[in-house]
Amino acid sequence: MSSNNPTSNFQDVPWKQRFYRSMLGYGIHFSRRSDGTINRFIMNLFDLKAQPSKQPIDGVITSDTVVDATRNLYFRLFLPSLEQNTNMPLIVYFHGGGFAYMSANSIACDDLCRNLCKKTGAVIISVNYRLSPEHKYPSQYDDGFDVLKFIDDSANTKNFPSNVNLKQCFIAGDSAGGNLAHHVTVKACEYGLRNVKLIGLIAIQPFFGGEERTESENRLVDAPVLSVKGTDWLWKTFLPEGSDRDHPACNVFGPKSVDDIRRLKFPATMVVVGGVDPLYDWQIRYYEGLKKCGKEAYLIEYPNAFHSFYGAPELKESGLLMEEVKDFIGNLIK
């Protein structure tokens, strides 16, 4: 259980960031229709986009690669602008947004991956996957896995720097992207990739849940950024018709779980949690589930962090997180 009555660090977010988050929140609220669909025109007015840049921005250059134009499946490649003399690890990243919002070229996602690239020295592939409710489960998992298979084909990585090491590949994601990272990793372990070797999973405040109402959900029902009512709506738009929140996509170690990862060569996993996140208890259960399955797992906890704190680089917790990710990667590629 998280510390008693932790104080959110949301008040420490600079006013420009809070304004942007508020506007994005308004967009999410006003774009939701009563029939459970999303008005994408309205949402796109608030979800500002960043273009790829061959000129360095904050020490990072970016480009987009199309995997399947028919489903707008592509990835944004983030490369350190300064030439590296040593092998560079690869991070395949899945953005958050409850499976229903944001994209790889959303400014918030672009900024986060740019910062991650700069701070870790890794090459980042940020995946643009299909969104619910237009595309329900398992569309997002299929898209994520298809990108892995795409880069597993050496013919598709010719524009990568020669010193990108595909044998030092990490899967990462925040919020819904953390959920995606887990399920895509399971699929990859079952499939068996030829050139890509997954050695680590980084789940940043992963979006998991279940039918049960946990202590953190009851205590933080109207937490900053993410409410329990909001998570319920997101699960309903993502999961198959007739499913409840104990579906294994949501409750990975729950009563309906079908994947026994004990039999898989599952990579070392870093689970990041925040004490002012209503998903806290589900994230702890995920970490504990990995440990019970005999997997290598590490818990990183920030008691005063709200959901998506990592999107505000000015917060001390954001800086600490980047250092933790860098150390996690460094320890596994030694």
Coordinates of C-alpha atoms in Angstrom, one line a residue:
M1 CA 0.0 0.0 0.0
S2 CA 1.2 3.5 -0.8
S3 CA 2.0 5.9 2.0
N4 CA -0.9 7.3 3.9
N5 CA -2.5 10.4 2.2
P6 CA 0.5 11.2 -0.1
T7 CA 0.4 14.8 -1.4
S8 CA 0.3 15.1 -5.2
N9 CA 3.2 16.9 -6.8
F10 CA 0.8 18.3 -9.5
Q11 CA 1.0 21.7 -7.9
D12 CA 4.7 21.7 -8.7
V13 CA 4.0 21.5 -12.5
P14 CA 4.8 24.8 -14.2
W15 CA 1.8 26.8 -15.3
K16 CA 2.4 26.3 -19.0
Q17 CA 2.4 22.5 -18.5
R18 CA -0.8 22.7 -16.4
F19 CA -2.4 24.9 -19.0
Y20 CA -1.6 22.4 -21.7
R21 CA -2.8 19.5 -19.7
S22 CA -6.0 21.3 -18.9
M23 CA -6.7 22.1 -22.5
L24 CA -6.0 18.4 -23.4
G25 CA -8.4 17.4 -20.7
Y26 CA -11.0 19.7 -22.1
G27 CA -10.5 18.1 -25.5
I28 CA -10.9 14.6 -24.1
H29 CA -14.0 15.6 -22.3
F30 CA -15.8 17.5 -25.1
S31 CA -14.8 14.9 -27.8
R32 CA -16.5 12.0 -26.0
R33 CA -20.0 11.3 -27.5
S34 CA -22.8 9.8 -25.6
D35 CA -22.8 6.7 -27.7
G36 CA -19.2 5.9 -26.6
T37 CA -17.5 7.2 -29.7
I38 CA -14.9 10.0 -30.0
N39 CA -15.2 13.1 -32.2
R40 CA -11.8 13.1 -33.7
F41 CA -12.2 16.5 -35.3
I42 CA -12.7 18.1 -31.9
M43 CA -9.9 16.1 -30.2
N44 CA -7.4 17.0 -32.9
L45 CA -8.0 20.7 -32.2
F46 CA -6.5 20.1 -28.7
D47 CA -4.0 17.3 -29.5
L48 CA -1.2 19.4 -31.1
K49 CA 1.2 17.6 -33.4
A50 CA 5.0 17.8 -33.9
Q51 CA 6.6 17.3 -37.3
P52 CA 9.7 15.1 -37.7
S53 CA 12.9 17.1 -37.9
K54 CA 16.1 16.2 -39.7
Q55 CA 17.7 19.2 -38.0
P56 CA 18.6 18.6 -34.4
I57 CA 16.2 19.7 -31.8
D58 CA 17.6 19.5 -28.3
G59 CA 20.3 17.1 -29.6
V60 CA 17.9 14.7 -31.3
I61 CA 16.8 14.2 -34.9
T62 CA 13.6 12.4 -35.9
S63 CA 12.1 10.8 -39.0
D64 CA 9.0 8.7 -39.7
T65 CA 8.8 5.2 -41.2
V66 CA 5.6 3.7 -42.6
V67 CA 4.9 0.1 -41.7
D68 CA 1.4 -0.2 -43.1
A69 CA -0.3 2.8 -44.7
T70 CA -3.7 1.2 -44.7
R71 CA -3.9 1.4 -40.9
N72 CA -1.7 4.4 -40.4
L73 CA 0.9 2.2 -38.7
Y74 CA 4.2 3.9 -38.6
F75 CA 7.0 4.7 -36.1
R76 CA 8.9 7.8 -35.3
L77 CA 12.6 7.3 -35.0
F78 CA 14.6 9.3 -32.5
L79 CA 18.4 9.5 -33.0
P80 CA 21.0 11.3 -30.9
S81 CA 22.4 14.0 -33.3
L82 CA 26.0 13.5 -32.1
E83 CA 27.6 10.4 -33.6
Q84 CA 28.1 7.7 -31.0
N85 CA 31.3 5.6 -31.1
T86 CA 29.8 2.7 -29.1
N87 CA 26.8 0.4 -29.7
M88 CA 23.5 2.1 -29.0
P89 CA 20.6 0.1 -27.4
L90 CA 17.1 0.3 -29.0
I91 CA 13.9 1.2 -27.2
V92 CA 10.6 0.4 -28.9
Y93 CA 8.2 2.8 -27.2
F94 CA 4.4 2.8 -26.9
H95 CA 2.7 6.1 -25.9
G96 CA -0.1 6.4 -23.4
G97 CA -3.6 7.8 -23.8
G98 CA -5.9 5.0 -22.6
F99 CA -5.7 3.2 -26.0
A100 CA -8.1 5.9 -27.3
Y101 CA -6.1 9.2 -27.4
M102 CA -2.7 10.6 -28.5
S103 CA -0.3 9.5 -31.3
A104 CA 3.4 9.1 -31.9
N105 CA 3.4 12.7 -33.3
S106 CA 1.5 14.3 -30.4
I107 CA 3.7 17.0 -29.0
A108 CA 3.6 15.4 -25.5
C109 CA 4.7 12.0 -26.8
D110 CA 7.3 13.6 -29.1
D111 CA 8.8 15.6 -26.2
L112 CA 8.9 12.6 -23.9
C113 CA 10.7 10.3 -26.4
R114 CA 13.0 13.1 -27.4
N115 CA 13.9 13.5 -23.7
L116 CA 14.3 9.8 -23.3
C117 CA 16.7 9.6 -26.3
K118 CA 18.8 12.5 -25.0
K119 CA 19.0 11.3 -21.4
T120 CA 19.7 7.6 -22.2
G121 CA 21.6 7.8 -25.5
A122 CA 19.4 5.1 -26.9
V123 CA 17.7 5.0 -30.2
I124 CA 13.9 5.3 -29.8
I125 CA 11.2 3.9 -32.0
S126 CA 7.8 5.4 -31.0
V127 CA 5.0 3.4 -32.4
N128 CA 1.8 5.0 -33.9
Y129 CA -0.8 2.3 -33.3
R130 CA -4.6 2.3 -34.0
L131 CA -6.9 3.8 -31.4
S132 CA -10.2 2.6 -29.8
P133 CA -13.1 2.7 -29.9
E134 CA -12.8 2.6 -33.7
H135 CA -10.3 -0.2 -33.3
K136 CA -10.8 -2.4 -30.2
Y137 CA -8.7 -5.1 -28.7
P138 CA -6.5 -6.7 -30.0
S139 CA -5.7 -4.1 -32.7
Q140 CA -3.2 -2.2 -30.6
Y141 CA -1.3 -5.3 -29.6
D142 CA -1.3 -6.5 -33.2
D143 CA 0.1 -3.2 -34.4
G144 CA 2.8 -3.2 -31.8
F145 CA 3.9 -6.7 -32.6
D146 CA 3.9 -6.0 -36.3
V147 CA 6.4 -3.2 -35.8
L148 CA 8.6 -5.6 -33.9
K149 CA 8.5 -8.0 -36.8
F150 CA 9.1 -5.2 -39.2
I151 CA 12.4 -4.2 -37.6
D152 CA 13.3 -7.8 -37.1
D153 CA 13.7 -7.9 -40.9
S154 CA 17.1 -6.4 -41.6
A155 CA 15.9 -5.0 -45.0
N156 CA 13.7 -2.6 -43.1
T157 CA 16.5 -1.1 -40.8
K158 CA 18.8 0.2 -43.5
N159 CA 18.2 3.8 -42.4
F160 CA 19.3 2.9 -38.8
P161 CA 22.8 3.9 -37.7
S162 CA 25.2 1.0 -38.1
N163 CA 25.9 0.9 -34.4
V164 CA 22.3 0.4 -33.3
N165 CA 22.4 -2.9 -31.5
L166 CA 19.2 -4.9 -32.1
K167 CA 20.4 -7.5 -29.6
Q168 CA 20.0 -4.8 -26.9
C169 CA 16.3 -4.1 -27.4
F170 CA 14.0 -2.8 -24.8
I171 CA 10.2 -2.5 -24.9
A172 CA 8.8 0.5 -23.0
G173 CA 5.6 2.4 -22.6
D174 CA 3.7 4.7 -20.3
S175 CA 0.1 4.2 -19.0
A176 CA -1.8 2.3 -21.8
G177 CA 1.6 2.0 -23.5
G178 CA 2.9 0.2 -20.5
N179 CA 0.0 -2.3 -20.8
L180 CA 0.9 -2.6 -24.5
A181 CA 4.6 -3.1 -23.7
H182 CA 3.7 -6.1 -21.5
H183 CA 1.4 -7.8 -24.0
V184 CA 3.6 -7.2 -27.0
T185 CA 6.5 -8.7 -25.1
V186 CA 4.5 -11.8 -24.3
K187 CA 3.7 -12.2 -28.1
A188 CA 7.3 -11.7 -29.0
C189 CA 8.5 -14.3 -26.5
E190 CA 6.0 -16.8 -27.9
Y191 CA 6.9 -16.0 -31.5
G192 CA 10.7 -16.0 -31.4
L193 CA 12.4 -13.1 -33.2
R194 CA 15.5 -13.6 -35.4
N195 CA 17.5 -10.4 -35.2
V196 CA 15.9 -8.5 -32.3
K197 CA 16.6 -9.7 -28.8
L198 CA 14.4 -8.3 -26.0
I199 CA 16.4 -7.8 -22.9
G200 CA 14.3 -5.4 -20.9
L201 CA 10.8 -4.1 -20.4
I202 CA 10.1 -0.6 -18.9
A203 CA 6.5 -0.2 -17.7
I204 CA 5.9 3.4 -16.6
Q205 CA 2.7 3.6 -14.6
P206 CA 1.1 0.9 -16.7
F207 CA -2.6 0.9 -17.3
F208 CA -4.0 -2.3 -15.7
G209 CA -7.3 -2.9 -13.8
G210 CA -10.0 -5.3 -12.8
E211 CA -13.6 -5.6 -11.6
E212 CA -12.5 -5.2 -8.0
R213 CA -12.3 -1.7 -6.6
T214 CA -8.9 -1.3 -5.0
E215 CA -7.9 0.8 -2.0
S216 CA -6.0 3.3 -4.3
E217 CA -9.0 3.6 -6.7
N218 CA -11.4 4.3 -3.8
R219 CA -9.0 6.8 -2.2
L220 CA -8.0 8.6 -5.4
V221 CA -11.3 8.4 -7.2
D222 CA -10.9 12.0 -8.5
A223 CA -7.1 12.1 -8.7
P224 CA -5.4 14.7 -10.8
V225 CA -5.2 13.9 -14.6
L226 CA -6.9 10.4 -14.3
S227 CA -10.2 9.6 -12.6
V228 CA -11.6 6.2 -11.9
K229 CA -14.7 7.1 -14.0
G230 CA -12.4 7.9 -16.8
T231 CA -10.5 4.6 -16.6
D232 CA -13.8 2.7 -16.6
W233 CA -14.8 4.5 -19.8
L234 CA -11.5 3.8 -21.5
W235 CA -11.7 0.1 -20.7
K236 CA -15.3 -0.1 -22.0
T237 CA -14.2 1.5 -25.4
F238 CA -11.1 -0.8 -25.7
L239 CA -12.2 -4.3 -24.5
P240 CA -14.4 -6.6 -26.7
E241 CA -18.1 -6.2 -26.5
G242 CA -19.5 -8.1 -23.5
S243 CA -16.2 -8.2 -21.6
D244 CA -15.6 -7.0 -18.1
R245 CA -12.5 -5.5 -16.6
D246 CA -11.2 -9.0 -15.6
H247 CA -10.5 -9.6 -19.2
P248 CA -6.8 -10.7 -19.4
A249 CA -5.9 -7.6 -21.4
C250 CA -6.8 -5.6 -18.4
N251 CA -6.2 -7.9 -15.4
V252 CA -3.1 -9.8 -16.5
F253 CA -2.8 -11.9 -13.4
G254 CA -6.5 -12.0 -12.7
P255 CA -9.1 -14.8 -12.6
K256 CA -9.4 -15.0 -16.4
S257 CA -5.7 -14.8 -17.2
V258 CA -4.6 -17.1 -20.0
D259 CA -0.9 -16.3 -20.4
D260 CA 1.3 -18.2 -18.1
I261 CA 4.6 -16.3 -18.4
R262 CA 6.4 -18.8 -16.2
R263 CA 7.1 -20.8 -19.4
L264 CA 8.4 -17.8 -21.3
K265 CA 11.9 -16.3 -21.3
F266 CA 10.4 -13.0 -20.2
P267 CA 12.9 -10.1 -19.9
A268 CA 13.9 -8.2 -16.8
T269 CA 11.1 -5.6 -16.0
M270 CA 11.1 -2.2 -14.4
V271 CA 7.8 -1.1 -13.0
V272 CA 7.3 2.6 -12.2
V273 CA 4.5 3.6 -9.9
G274 CA 3.2 6.9 -8.3
G275 CA 1.6 7.2 -4.9
V276 CA -1.1 9.6 -6.2
D277 CA -2.2 7.4 -9.1
P278 CA -5.5 5.5 -8.8
L279 CA -3.9 2.7 -10.7
Y280 CA -1.2 2.3 -8.0
D281 CA -2.6 -1.0 -6.5
W282 CA -3.0 -2.6 -9.9
Q283 CA 0.6 -1.7 -10.8
I284 CA 1.8 -3.2 -7.6
R285 CA -0.1 -6.4 -8.3
Y286 CA 1.5 -6.5 -11.7
Y287 CA 5.0 -6.2 -10.2
E288 CA 4.1 -8.9 -7.6
G289 CA 2.7 -11.1 -10.3
L290 CA 5.9 -11.0 -12.2
K291 CA 7.9 -11.9 -9.1
K292 CA 5.5 -14.8 -8.3
C293 CA 6.2 -16.1 -11.8
G294 CA 9.9 -16.1 -11.1
K295 CA 10.7 -13.2 -13.3
E296 CA 13.3 -10.5 -12.7
A297 CA 11.4 -7.4 -11.7
Y298 CA 12.3 -4.0 -10.1
L299 CA 9.9 -1.6 -8.5
I300 CA 10.5 2.2 -8.7
E301 CA 8.1 4.2 -6.6
Y302 CA 7.6 8.0 -6.3
P303 CA 5.2 8.5 -3.4
N304 CA 4.0 12.0 -4.4
A305 CA 3.8 11.4 -8.2
F306 CA 0.4 11.7 -10.0
H307 CA -0.4 9.7 -13.2
S308 CA 1.7 10.9 -16.1
F309 CA 4.1 13.0 -14.0
Y310 CA 6.9 12.0 -16.4
G311 CA 5.4 14.4 -19.0
A312 CA 6.6 17.3 -16.9
P313 CA 10.4 17.3 -17.1
E314 CA 10.6 20.2 -14.6
L315 CA 9.5 17.8 -11.8
K316 CA 12.4 16.3 -9.8
E317 CA 10.7 12.9 -10.1
S318 CA 10.9 13.1 -13.9
G319 CA 14.6 13.7 -13.7
L320 CA 15.0 10.8 -11.3
L321 CA 13.0 8.5 -13.6
M322 CA 15.2 9.3 -16.5
E323 CA 18.2 8.4 -14.4
E324 CA 16.6 5.1 -13.3
V325 CA 15.8 4.2 -16.9
K326 CA 19.4 5.0 -17.9
D327 CA 20.7 2.8 -15.1
F328 CA 18.3 0.0 -15.8
I329 CA 19.4 -0.1 -19.5
G330 CA 23.1 0.3 -18.5
N331 CA 23.0 -2.6 -16.1
L332 CA 21.4 -5.0 -18.7
I333 CA 23.8 -4.2 -21.6
K334 CA 27.0 -4.6 -19.6

